[in-house]
mmCIF file of C-alpha atoms in Angstrom:
data_model
loop_
_atom_site.group_PDB
_atom_site.id
_atom_site.type_symbol
_atom_site.label_atom_id
_atom_site.label_comp_id
_atom_site.label_asym_id
_atom_site.label_seq_id
_atom_site.Cartn_x
_atom_site.Cartn_y
_atom_site.Cartn_z
ATOM 1 C CA MET A 176 188.145 25.088 98.430
ATOM 2 C CA GLY A 177 186.673 23.912 101.688
ATOM 3 C CA ILE A 178 184.294 21.507 103.194
ATOM 4 C CA ASP A 179 181.737 21.944 100.261
ATOM 5 C CA ALA A 180 184.571 20.640 97.700
ATOM 6 C CA ALA A 181 185.214 17.719 100.006
ATOM 7 C CA LEU A 182 181.600 16.794 100.088
ATOM 8 C CA ARG A 183 181.313 16.970 96.526
ATOM 9 C CA TYR A 184 184.489 14.843 96.017
ATOM 10 C CA TRP A 185 183.019 11.978 98.112
ATOM 11 C CA GLY A 186 179.515 12.467 96.867
ATOM 12 C CA LEU A 187 178.074 13.248 100.411
ATOM 13 C CA ASP A 188 175.321 15.447 101.425
ATOM 14 C CA GLY A 189 173.495 16.510 104.617
ATOM 15 C CA SER A 190 173.805 19.156 107.300
ATOM 16 C CA VAL A 191 177.362 20.169 108.358
ATOM 17 C CA ALA A 192 178.479 21.029 111.796
ATOM 18 C CA SER A 193 181.934 21.558 113.382
ATOM 19 C CA PHE A 194 182.821 18.616 115.342
ATOM 20 C CA GLY A 195 185.144 18.233 118.350
ATOM 21 C CA ASP A 196 187.666 20.699 119.668
ATOM 22 C CA GLY A 197 191.021 19.408 118.587
ATOM 23 C CA TYR A 198 193.939 21.659 118.349
ATOM 24 C CA ILE A 199 195.189 20.675 114.932
ATOM 25 C CA ASN A 200 192.798 19.547 112.172
ATOM 26 C CA ASP A 201 189.441 20.896 111.048
ATOM 27 C CA THR A 202 186.687 18.352 111.679
ATOM 28 C CA PHE A 203 182.993 18.398 110.570
ATOM 29 C CA LEU A 204 180.014 16.055 111.281
ATOM 30 C CA VAL A 205 177.972 15.497 108.108
ATOM 31 C CA GLY A 206 174.403 14.408 108.461
ATOM 32 C CA SER A 207 175.023 12.438 111.653
ATOM 33 C CA ARG A 208 176.559 9.718 109.327
ATOM 34 C CA PHE A 209 180.169 10.909 108.466
ATOM 35 C CA VAL A 210 183.021 12.660 110.047
ATOM 36 C CA VAL A 211 184.927 14.738 107.426
ATOM 37 C CA GLN A 212 188.339 16.040 108.431
ATOM 38 C CA ARG A 213 190.930 18.312 106.771
ATOM 39 C CA VAL A 214 194.486 17.313 107.772
ATOM 40 C CA ASN A 215 196.685 20.306 108.599
ATOM 41 C CA GLU A 216 199.657 20.018 106.432
ATOM 42 C CA ARG A 217 201.545 22.656 108.123
ATOM 43 C CA VAL A 218 201.657 20.169 111.223
ATOM 44 C CA PHE A 219 201.657 17.069 108.955
ATOM 45 C CA PRO A 220 203.995 17.878 106.085
ATOM 46 C CA ASN A 221 203.953 14.252 104.955
ATOM 47 C CA ALA A 222 200.123 13.823 105.303
ATOM 48 C CA GLU A 223 199.687 11.004 102.826
ATOM 49 C CA ALA A 224 202.184 8.985 104.911
ATOM 50 C CA LEU A 225 200.069 9.182 107.900
ATOM 51 C CA MET A 226 197.129 7.737 105.920
ATOM 52 C CA ARG A 227 199.366 4.955 104.698
ATOM 53 C CA ASN A 228 200.464 4.171 108.105
ATOM 54 C CA VAL A 229 196.891 3.743 109.324
ATOM 55 C CA SER A 230 196.387 1.241 106.560
ATOM 56 C CA ARG A 231 199.289 -0.710 107.489
ATOM 57 C CA VAL A 232 198.105 -1.335 110.938
ATOM 58 C CA ALA A 233 194.495 -1.750 110.179
ATOM 59 C CA ASP A 234 194.576 -5.493 110.912
ATOM 60 C CA ALA A 235 196.190 -4.882 114.246
ATOM 61 C CA LEU A 236 193.692 -2.267 115.220
ATOM 62 C CA GLY A 237 190.776 -4.667 114.553
ATOM 63 C CA GLU A 238 187.504 -3.456 115.973
ATOM 64 C CA LEU A 239 189.117 -0.696 117.996
ATOM 65 C CA GLY A 240 189.884 1.169 114.653
ATOM 66 C CA ILE A 241 187.766 3.426 112.467
ATOM 67 C CA HIS A 242 188.864 3.040 108.884
ATOM 68 C CA PRO A 243 188.655 6.016 106.416
ATOM 69 C CA LEU A 244 186.495 5.647 103.344
ATOM 70 C CA ARG A 245 188.247 5.577 99.871
ATOM 71 C CA VAL A 246 186.740 7.239 96.877
ATOM 72 C CA PRO A 247 186.155 4.629 94.139
ATOM 73 C CA ASP A 248 188.066 5.015 90.942
ATOM 74 C CA ARG A 249 190.245 7.926 92.083
ATOM 75 C CA THR A 250 193.869 8.035 91.563
ATOM 76 C CA ASN A 251 194.402 9.843 94.901
ATOM 77 C CA PRO A 252 191.643 8.823 97.358
ATOM 78 C CA TYR A 253 192.145 11.644 99.671
ATOM 79 C CA ARG A 254 193.207 15.011 97.838
ATOM 80 C CA VAL A 255 190.431 17.187 96.518
ATOM 81 C CA PRO A 256 191.035 19.281 93.355
ATOM 82 C CA ASP A 257 192.604 22.220 95.118
ATOM 83 C CA GLY A 258 195.390 19.928 96.580
ATOM 84 C CA SER A 259 194.232 19.812 100.178
ATOM 85 C CA LEU A 260 193.917 16.538 101.893
ATOM 86 C CA TRP A 261 190.686 15.391 103.518
ATOM 87 C CA ARG A 262 189.310 12.146 104.867
ATOM 88 C CA VAL A 263 185.943 10.752 105.517
ATOM 89 C CA SER A 264 185.160 8.104 108.300
ATOM 90 C CA PRO A 265 181.853 6.547 109.425
ATOM 91 C CA TYR A 266 180.388 8.447 112.398
ATOM 92 C CA VAL A 267 180.409 6.214 115.477
ATOM 93 C CA LYS A 268 177.786 7.090 118.060
ATOM 94 C CA GLY A 269 179.052 7.040 121.600
ATOM 95 C CA ARG A 270 180.417 9.073 124.514
ATOM 96 C CA CYS A 271 183.777 11.210 124.280
ATOM 97 C CA PHE A 272 185.332 12.985 127.269
ATOM 98 C CA ARG A 273 187.974 15.546 127.586
ATOM 99 C CA GLN A 274 187.542 14.954 131.270
ATOM 100 C CA VAL A 275 186.918 11.286 131.761
ATOM 101 C CA PRO A 276 184.595 10.275 134.700
ATOM 102 C CA GLU A 277 186.652 8.400 137.322
ATOM 103 C CA GLU A 278 184.686 5.184 136.800
ATOM 104 C CA LEU A 279 185.830 5.085 133.176
ATOM 105 C CA VAL A 280 189.626 5.560 133.912
ATOM 106 C CA GLU A 281 190.281 1.803 134.272
ATOM 107 C CA PRO A 282 188.395 0.661 131.210
ATOM 108 C CA ALA A 283 190.192 3.529 129.317
ATOM 109 C CA GLY A 284 193.432 2.239 130.386
ATOM 110 C CA GLU A 285 192.460 -1.326 129.315
ATOM 111 C CA ALA A 286 191.652 -0.079 125.824
ATOM 112 C CA PHE A 287 195.012 1.674 125.303
ATOM 113 C CA GLY A 288 196.929 -1.265 126.839
ATOM 114 C CA THR A 289 195.128 -3.670 124.476
ATOM 115 C CA LEU A 290 196.011 -1.378 121.458
ATOM 116 C CA LEU A 291 199.699 -1.288 122.603
ATOM 117 C CA ASN A 292 199.762 -5.067 122.930
ATOM 118 C CA ARG A 293 198.462 -5.481 119.348
ATOM 119 C CA LEU A 294 200.810 -2.846 118.022
ATOM 120 C CA ALA A 295 203.767 -4.510 119.643
ATOM 121 C CA ALA A 296 202.983 -7.649 117.579
ATOM 122 C CA CYS A 297 202.576 -5.665 114.402
ATOM 123 C CA ASP A 298 205.407 -6.348 112.014
ATOM 124 C CA VAL A 299 205.213 -3.406 109.511
ATOM 125 C CA SER A 300 207.256 -0.433 108.636
ATOM 126 C CA LEU A 301 205.924 2.997 109.260
ATOM 127 C CA GLU A 302 206.808 6.354 107.539
ATOM 128 C CA PRO A 303 207.565 9.405 109.694
ATOM 129 C CA ALA A 304 204.529 11.664 109.585
ATOM 130 C CA VAL A 305 205.557 14.363 111.960
ATOM 131 C CA PRO A 306 209.372 15.112 111.979
ATOM 132 C CA GLY A 307 210.766 15.299 115.526
ATOM 133 C CA TYR A 308 207.571 14.190 117.207
ATOM 134 C CA HIS A 309 208.110 12.959 120.771
ATOM 135 C CA ASP A 310 211.715 13.822 120.387
ATOM 136 C CA ILE A 311 212.555 15.875 123.512
ATOM 137 C CA ASP A 312 216.024 16.937 122.214
ATOM 138 C CA HIS A 313 214.251 18.372 119.148
ATOM 139 C CA TYR A 314 211.891 20.596 121.248
ATOM 140 C CA LEU A 315 214.704 21.629 123.492
ATOM 141 C CA ALA A 316 216.804 22.554 120.538
ATOM 142 C CA ILE A 317 213.804 24.690 119.188
ATOM 143 C CA HIS A 318 213.509 26.261 122.712
ATOM 144 C CA ASP A 319 217.134 27.270 122.739
ATOM 145 C CA THR A 320 216.748 29.289 119.646
ATOM 146 C CA LEU A 321 213.754 31.363 120.857
ATOM 147 C CA GLU A 322 213.956 34.958 121.999
ATOM 148 C CA GLN A 323 213.767 35.355 125.734
ATOM 149 C CA ASP A 324 211.234 37.724 127.477
ATOM 150 C CA ALA A 325 210.346 38.560 131.010
ATOM 151 C CA GLU A 326 206.844 37.019 130.715
ATOM 152 C CA THR A 327 208.214 33.467 130.077
ATOM 153 C CA LYS A 328 211.262 33.693 132.530
ATOM 154 C CA PRO A 329 209.723 31.270 135.098
ATOM 155 C CA GLU A 330 208.803 28.771 132.363
ATOM 156 C CA ARG A 331 212.341 29.017 130.867
ATOM 157 C CA GLU A 332 213.815 28.382 134.339
ATOM 158 C CA PHE A 333 211.656 25.318 134.663
ATOM 159 C CA VAL A 334 212.848 23.978 131.469
ATOM 160 C CA GLU A 335 216.470 24.374 132.471
ATOM 161 C CA VAL A 336 215.849 22.269 135.501
ATOM 162 C CA GLN A 337 213.802 19.617 133.744
ATOM 163 C CA ARG A 338 216.076 19.155 130.782
ATOM 164 C CA HIS A 339 218.663 17.513 133.088
ATOM 165 C CA ARG A 340 216.000 15.020 134.437
ATOM 166 C CA VAL A 341 214.834 13.602 131.154
ATOM 167 C CA PRO A 342 214.627 9.681 131.259
ATOM 168 C CA ASP A 343 216.373 7.395 128.726
ATOM 169 C CA TYR A 344 213.727 5.966 126.435
ATOM 170 C CA SER A 345 216.170 5.055 123.566
ATOM 171 C CA THR A 346 215.598 1.281 123.850
ATOM 172 C CA GLY A 347 212.506 -0.807 123.860
ATOM 173 C CA GLU A 348 210.736 0.728 120.984
ATOM 174 C CA GLN A 349 207.694 -0.601 119.179
ATOM 175 C CA ILE A 350 204.761 0.782 117.198
ATOM 176 C CA ILE A 351 202.830 3.117 119.373
ATOM 177 C CA HIS A 352 199.712 5.346 118.986
ATOM 178 C CA GLY A 353 201.548 8.456 119.869
ATOM 179 C CA ASP A 354 198.712 10.514 121.315
ATOM 180 C CA CYS A 355 196.971 8.369 123.949
ATOM 181 C CA LYS A 356 194.733 11.023 125.480
ATOM 182 C CA VAL A 357 191.331 10.041 126.949
ATOM 183 C CA ASP A 358 189.576 12.315 124.504
ATOM 184 C CA ASN A 359 190.677 9.945 121.679
ATOM 185 C CA LEU A 360 188.370 7.150 123.028
ATOM 186 C CA ILE A 361 184.744 6.595 122.123
ATOM 187 C CA PHE A 362 182.845 4.844 124.822
ATOM 188 C CA HIS A 363 179.685 2.820 124.421
ATOM 189 C CA PRO A 364 176.554 5.109 125.100
ATOM 190 C CA ARG A 365 175.444 3.112 128.009
ATOM 191 C CA SER A 366 178.358 0.987 129.264
ATOM 192 C CA PRO A 367 181.918 1.500 130.278
ATOM 193 C CA ARG A 368 183.147 -0.406 127.179
ATOM 194 C CA VAL A 369 185.539 1.452 124.773
ATOM 195 C CA LEU A 370 184.167 1.145 121.148
ATOM 196 C CA LYS A 371 187.003 2.843 119.286
ATOM 197 C CA ILE A 372 190.280 4.502 119.531
ATOM 198 C CA VAL A 373 190.654 7.547 117.227
ATOM 199 C CA ASP A 374 193.220 10.068 116.048
ATOM 200 C CA LEU A 375 195.858 7.716 114.683
ATOM 201 C CA ASP A 376 197.829 10.448 112.797
ATOM 202 C CA THR A 377 200.870 10.020 115.186
ATOM 203 C CA LEU A 378 201.297 6.223 114.739
ATOM 204 C CA MET A 379 205.059 5.872 115.040
ATOM 205 C CA GLN A 380 208.039 3.798 116.470
ATOM 206 C CA GLY A 381 208.488 4.896 119.978
ATOM 207 C CA HIS A 382 208.746 3.666 123.580
ATOM 208 C CA PRO A 383 205.549 2.406 125.026
ATOM 209 C CA ALA A 384 206.198 4.677 127.985
ATOM 210 C CA PHE A 385 205.135 7.584 125.759
ATOM 211 C CA ASP A 386 201.604 6.246 125.416
ATOM 212 C CA PHE A 387 201.385 5.248 128.898
ATOM 213 C CA GLY A 388 202.555 8.467 130.234
ATOM 214 C CA ASP A 389 200.217 10.404 127.991
ATOM 215 C CA PHE A 390 197.272 8.386 129.039
ATOM 216 C CA VAL A 391 197.901 8.825 132.813
ATOM 217 C CA ARG A 392 198.475 12.532 132.195
ATOM 218 C CA SER A 393 195.270 13.038 130.432
ATOM 219 C CA ALA A 394 193.285 10.709 132.785
ATOM 220 C CA CYS A 395 194.628 12.587 135.927
ATOM 221 C CA THR A 396 194.190 15.980 134.312
ATOM 222 C CA SER A 397 190.486 15.561 134.762
ATOM 223 C CA VAL A 398 190.553 16.345 138.458
ATOM 224 C CA GLY A 399 191.235 19.807 137.665
ATOM 225 C CA ASN A 400 193.830 20.037 140.402
ATOM 226 C CA ALA A 401 197.604 19.552 139.894
ATOM 227 C CA GLU A 402 198.269 18.094 143.232
ATOM 228 C CA TRP A 403 199.438 14.410 143.496
ATOM 229 C CA GLN A 404 197.118 13.633 146.425
ATOM 230 C CA SER A 405 194.061 14.556 144.366
ATOM 231 C CA MET A 406 195.134 12.437 141.442
ATOM 232 C CA MET A 407 196.198 9.200 143.329
ATOM 233 C CA LYS A 408 193.050 7.334 142.938
ATOM 234 C CA ARG A 409 192.919 7.983 139.173
ATOM 235 C CA GLY A 410 196.501 7.099 138.767
ATOM 236 C CA LYS A 411 196.107 3.775 140.396
ATOM 237 C CA SER A 412 193.064 2.980 138.226
ATOM 238 C CA ALA A 413 194.816 3.983 135.083
ATOM 239 C CA ILE A 414 197.720 1.616 135.855
ATOM 240 C CA ALA A 415 195.432 -1.305 136.652
ATOM 241 C CA GLY A 416 193.651 -0.943 133.509
ATOM 242 C CA PHE A 417 196.590 -0.317 131.154
ATOM 243 C CA PHE A 418 198.663 -3.262 132.373
ATOM 244 C CA ARG A 419 195.947 -5.815 132.507
ATOM 245 C CA PRO A 420 196.344 -6.435 128.828
ATOM 246 C CA PHE A 421 199.831 -4.890 128.243
ATOM 247 C CA ARG A 422 202.971 -6.499 129.364
ATOM 248 C CA LEU A 423 206.523 -4.981 129.287
ATOM 249 C CA PRO A 424 208.825 -6.988 127.132
ATOM 250 C CA PHE A 425 211.038 -7.842 130.037
ATOM 251 C CA ARG A 426 210.808 -7.345 133.814
ATOM 252 C CA ALA A 427 213.317 -5.187 135.653
ATOM 253 C CA VAL A 428 212.906 -2.512 138.363
ATOM 254 C CA ARG A 429 214.625 0.014 136.001
ATOM 255 C CA VAL A 430 211.869 -0.568 133.419
ATOM 256 C CA SER A 431 209.061 -0.064 135.960
ATOM 257 C CA GLU A 432 210.642 3.160 137.175
ATOM 258 C CA SER A 433 211.082 4.480 133.689
ATOM 259 C CA MET A 434 207.383 3.906 133.006
ATOM 260 C CA ALA A 435 206.607 5.642 136.350
ATOM 261 C CA LEU A 436 208.613 8.703 135.088
ATOM 262 C CA ALA A 437 206.542 8.832 132.004
ATOM 263 C CA PRO A 438 203.555 10.930 133.089
ATOM 264 C CA ALA A 439 205.993 13.612 134.280
ATOM 265 C CA HIS A 440 208.130 13.385 131.118
ATOM 266 C CA MET A 441 205.119 13.646 128.785
ATOM 267 C CA SER A 442 203.652 16.461 130.752
ATOM 268 C CA PHE A 443 206.934 18.361 130.482
ATOM 269 C CA MET A 444 207.327 17.637 126.734
ATOM 270 C CA LEU A 445 203.712 18.840 125.946
ATOM 271 C CA GLY A 446 204.259 21.900 128.185
ATOM 272 C CA LEU A 447 207.540 22.710 126.231
ATOM 273 C CA ARG A 448 205.818 22.309 122.921
ATOM 274 C CA PHE A 449 203.052 24.800 124.196
ATOM 275 C CA LEU A 450 205.777 27.083 125.439
ATOM 276 C CA ASN A 451 207.612 27.081 122.151
ATOM 277 C CA ASP A 452 204.445 27.627 120.084
ATOM 278 C CA HIS A 453 203.637 30.657 122.168
ATOM 279 C CA CYS A 454 207.110 32.067 121.650
ATOM 280 C CA GLN A 455 206.803 31.472 117.835
ATOM 281 C CA GLY A 456 203.466 33.257 117.612
ATOM 282 C CA ASP A 457 200.934 30.291 117.975
ATOM 283 C CA ARG A 458 201.683 28.703 114.634
ATOM 284 C CA TYR A 459 201.071 25.122 115.557
ATOM 285 C CA PHE A 460 198.232 24.650 118.062
ATOM 286 C CA LYS A 461 194.939 26.445 117.634
ATOM 287 C CA VAL A 462 194.166 29.234 120.123
ATOM 288 C CA ARG A 463 191.313 31.550 120.759
ATOM 289 C CA ARG A 464 193.391 34.337 122.051
ATOM 290 C CA ARG A 465 197.000 35.417 122.624
ATOM 291 C CA GLY A 466 198.451 33.846 125.621
ATOM 292 C CA GLU A 467 196.461 30.580 125.648
ATOM 293 C CA ASN A 468 199.425 28.418 124.738
ATOM 294 C CA LEU A 469 201.418 29.898 127.610
ATOM 295 C CA GLU A 470 198.660 29.004 130.049
ATOM 296 C CA ARG A 471 198.656 25.568 128.606
ATOM 297 C CA ALA A 472 202.420 25.284 129.113
ATOM 298 C CA ARG A 473 202.048 26.516 132.739
ATOM 299 C CA ALA A 474 199.260 23.819 133.445
ATOM 300 C CA GLN A 475 201.410 21.117 131.987
ATOM 301 C CA PHE A 476 204.517 22.157 133.987
ATOM 302 C CA ARG A 477 202.357 22.020 137.125
ATOM 303 C CA LEU A 478 201.321 18.491 136.225
ATOM 304 C CA CYS A 479 204.924 17.528 135.602
ATOM 305 C CA GLU A 480 205.858 18.588 139.200
ATOM 306 C CA ALA A 481 202.923 16.640 140.552
ATOM 307 C CA PHE A 482 203.734 13.465 138.675
ATOM 308 C CA ARG A 483 207.445 13.846 139.871
ATOM 309 C CA THR A 484 206.009 13.693 143.334
ATOM 310 C CA GLY A 485 203.976 10.648 142.594
ATOM 311 C CA VAL A 486 206.859 8.486 141.067
ATOM 312 C CA PRO A 487 207.212 6.229 144.174
ATOM 313 C CA ASP A 488 203.529 5.466 144.144
ATOM 314 C CA LEU A 489 203.362 5.048 140.336
ATOM 315 C CA SER A 490 206.355 2.640 140.467
ATOM 316 C CA ARG A 491 204.826 0.557 143.228
ATOM 317 C CA TRP A 492 201.507 0.329 141.413
ATOM 318 C CA ILE A 493 203.186 -0.772 138.249
ATOM 319 C CA GLU A 494 205.044 -3.423 139.957
ATOM 320 C CA ASP A 495 201.797 -4.612 141.626
ATOM 321 C CA ALA A 496 199.969 -4.716 138.304
ATOM 322 C CA LEU A 497 202.757 -6.752 136.670
ATOM 323 C CA ASP A 498 202.721 -9.481 139.335
#
């Protein structure tokens, strides 16, 4: 069964169109009223846990969250008769960007910083939805088991260098979003205000540096150039927005430096995931052609190098934002 079965299950009708360009789940817009999404259970083996996690933080999300609809009088509100898991959310009209305009970088940071602040105060237990997610040792262990070939030799050499430069994020955990990309924001149609933060599948316990690093990485990627000089203005705006509402749990130069290393770390980790998936036959991320995941890995590794160059600037801007 597919989208038609899901529509019958929820009693929905209207025109159906593919929606978004995410790498994981299958998403559809139904009648300009609802977003209907099939959760990829190969990626999310504990898919019902991620739905429960969203419910547990609903109060903390407040107006920034979009809450899935439940089917009345159903024992299982998400599984259709064939056993696949779908969810339905109200469609929110607004602007979404894979490459966010420069003038929206700061309000984007403020939205993510606000969310992190709220999640830090959220006293609930979450269930692991994606085993090994954001665990760099997990991805390195997978990498070490993969067959080596000449095509990926430069990337494997890069991994060997970077694996010895991984920051320590073992302390200071809180609940985090887990996927703070700019394309997970819905902006007001005519103003810079963020209306909603979406894609909460990766809610987890983790260091806030993961969300900060992912946000800066995605905001600066929009320049289309992996040179630090071309990304500096966006990086500074991202930091100003993010740390306006969000405060580190304690002040120390070491903490600011670990946050400054986060964009490089998250770029490396994402690139490693793309590289692993390429070597495993593209089983995780959607691709349109063979080699696309390798290209994605190379792009993220270039970003990692650029952000490494920018660590002194990032650290200084973080200190300034926290004063």
